[in-house]
Every structure is written in C-alpha cells, then in structure tokens.
XYZ file of C-alpha atoms in Angstrom:
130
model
C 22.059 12.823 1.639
C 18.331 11.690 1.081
C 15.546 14.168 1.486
C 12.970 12.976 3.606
C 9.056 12.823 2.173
C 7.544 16.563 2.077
C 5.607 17.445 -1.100
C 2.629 15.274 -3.508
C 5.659 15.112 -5.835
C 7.964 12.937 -3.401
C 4.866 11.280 -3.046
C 4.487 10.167 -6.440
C 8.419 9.406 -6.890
C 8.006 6.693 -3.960
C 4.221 5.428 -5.218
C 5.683 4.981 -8.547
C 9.009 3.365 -7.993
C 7.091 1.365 -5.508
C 4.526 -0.148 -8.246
C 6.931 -0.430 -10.697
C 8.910 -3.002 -8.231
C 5.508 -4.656 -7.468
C 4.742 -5.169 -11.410
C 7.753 -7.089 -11.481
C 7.577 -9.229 -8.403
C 6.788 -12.665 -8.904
C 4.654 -13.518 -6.409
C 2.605 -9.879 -5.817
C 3.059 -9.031 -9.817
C 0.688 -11.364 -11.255
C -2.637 -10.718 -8.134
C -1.796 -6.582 -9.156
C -1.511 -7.542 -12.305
C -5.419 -9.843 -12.363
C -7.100 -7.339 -10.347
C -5.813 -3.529 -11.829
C -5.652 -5.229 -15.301
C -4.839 -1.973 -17.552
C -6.397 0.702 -14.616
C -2.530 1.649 -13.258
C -3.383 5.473 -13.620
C -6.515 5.119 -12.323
C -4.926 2.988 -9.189
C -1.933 5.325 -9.286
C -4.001 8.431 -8.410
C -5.945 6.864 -5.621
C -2.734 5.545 -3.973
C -1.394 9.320 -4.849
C -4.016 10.331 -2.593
C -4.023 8.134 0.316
C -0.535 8.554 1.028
C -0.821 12.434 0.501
C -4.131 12.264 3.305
C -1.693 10.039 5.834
C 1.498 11.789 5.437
C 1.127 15.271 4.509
C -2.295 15.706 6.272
C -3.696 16.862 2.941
C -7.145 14.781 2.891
C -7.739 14.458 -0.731
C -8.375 10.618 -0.127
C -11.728 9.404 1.033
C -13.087 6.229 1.272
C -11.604 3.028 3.129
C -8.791 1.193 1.793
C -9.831 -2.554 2.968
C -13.103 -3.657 0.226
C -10.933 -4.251 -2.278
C -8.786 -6.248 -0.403
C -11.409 -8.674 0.871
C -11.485 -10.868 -2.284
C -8.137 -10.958 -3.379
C -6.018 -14.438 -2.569
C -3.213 -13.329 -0.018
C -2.181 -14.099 3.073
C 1.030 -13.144 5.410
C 3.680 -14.484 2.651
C 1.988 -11.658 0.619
C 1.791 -8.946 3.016
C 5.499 -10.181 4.106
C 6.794 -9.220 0.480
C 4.587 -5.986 0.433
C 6.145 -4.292 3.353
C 9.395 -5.787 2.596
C 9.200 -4.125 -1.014
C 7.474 -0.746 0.203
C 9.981 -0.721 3.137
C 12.827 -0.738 0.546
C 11.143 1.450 -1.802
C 11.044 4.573 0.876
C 14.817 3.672 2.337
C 16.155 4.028 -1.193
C 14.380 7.361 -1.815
C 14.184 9.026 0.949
C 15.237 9.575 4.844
C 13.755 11.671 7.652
C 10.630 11.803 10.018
C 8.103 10.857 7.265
C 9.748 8.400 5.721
C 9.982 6.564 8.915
C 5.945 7.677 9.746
C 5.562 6.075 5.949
C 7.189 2.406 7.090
C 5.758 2.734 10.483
C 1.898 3.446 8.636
C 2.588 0.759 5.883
C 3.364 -2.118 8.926
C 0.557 -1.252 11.063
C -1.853 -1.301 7.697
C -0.417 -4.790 6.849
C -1.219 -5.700 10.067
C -4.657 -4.510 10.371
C -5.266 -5.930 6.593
C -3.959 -8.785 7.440
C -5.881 -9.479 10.989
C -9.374 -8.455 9.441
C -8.533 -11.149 6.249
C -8.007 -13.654 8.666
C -11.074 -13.717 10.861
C -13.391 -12.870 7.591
C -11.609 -16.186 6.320
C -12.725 -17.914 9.698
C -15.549 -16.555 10.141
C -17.110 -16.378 6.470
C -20.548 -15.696 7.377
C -19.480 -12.754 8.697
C -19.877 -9.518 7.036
C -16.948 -6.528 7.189
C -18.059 -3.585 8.449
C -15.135 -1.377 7.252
C-alpha cells in the first residue's frame, strides 16, 4: 500500500519524479528545458520549498509563484499536460489525505495560472499585480 505525502523527503521523491517526466515530455520538455536551461537544482529547491510551505505547513517558500510564468508561451493544452503529468506523478507515489490536498492544490493553481495568463494576454497593457 502507498504512503501518503508526510515528510520534505516524500516531497522531493514526487518533485523529482515529477521533473524528470516533464524533461521528457514533448510538448512541456523543450519551454522547461528554454527557460531553466542548466538551473534544475536551483529550480529543484524552490519547487522543494513551495510544496513543503503548501502541504506540510512548513513556510520555507516565499515569494509568488506567477512572474515567471507571465512570459513563457503556454496556454490550456500546456497546463492540460501539466496537471495530467503531476496528477500521475502523486497517484503513482503516493495515496492518502495529502496526496489528494497535492492534486486538489496543483488544479486550482493551473487554474488560477491559467485565468491570470489569459486576461494579461487580452488585456496587454495591463500590468500583474501578483
């Protein structure tokens, strides 16, 4: 039987396993692949740190995760094959609570990303606040 998330270490199992899918995936491979160029620890550690702030209520991330989204050329087919790949990533490591919380959190991120890309696309003379 799975263990469900508890500890930084189950943490980095699912971050890791996650990325390594995402390096491979052809359509999300090659926009992680432009924009983190050869910074994967460095990238690593902060997503090591968001997920430990969300799920563990251990706040050792600070800062906002949307900037560095802003630029980047995706849209729904991308944040379709995100979830879809982080969704599968958590279901084949682990099962419980947080590992549900951890889907739940990833869709309603997705969404938000995905909403705020949208009107800063339609709106382009408009400035993000967060």
């Amino acid at each position: 039987m799975k263990q469900d998330i508890q500890t930084l270490d189950d943490i980095k199992v699912l971050v890791d396993q996650f990325y390594t899918t995402i390096r491979k995936d052809t359509l999300l491979g090659p926009i992680f692949k432009e924009r983190i160029q050869d910074n994967w620890a460095i990238h690593l550690e902060k997503m090591y740190s968001f997920w430990q702030t969300i799920l563990l209520d251990e706040h050792s991330y600070f800062g906002s995760p949307f900037p560095p989204h802003i630029n980047l050329p995706i849209d729904a087919q991308h944040f379709g094959q995100w979830l879809k790949l982080f969704e599968a990533t958590v279901d084949r490591f682990y099962s419980g609570q947080k590992a549900e919380e951890a889907k739940w959190r990833a869709q309603k991120m997705a969404q938000m990303f995905q909403f705020k890309l949208e009107y800063l696309h339609a709106n382009p003379n408009k400035k993000p606040l967060i």
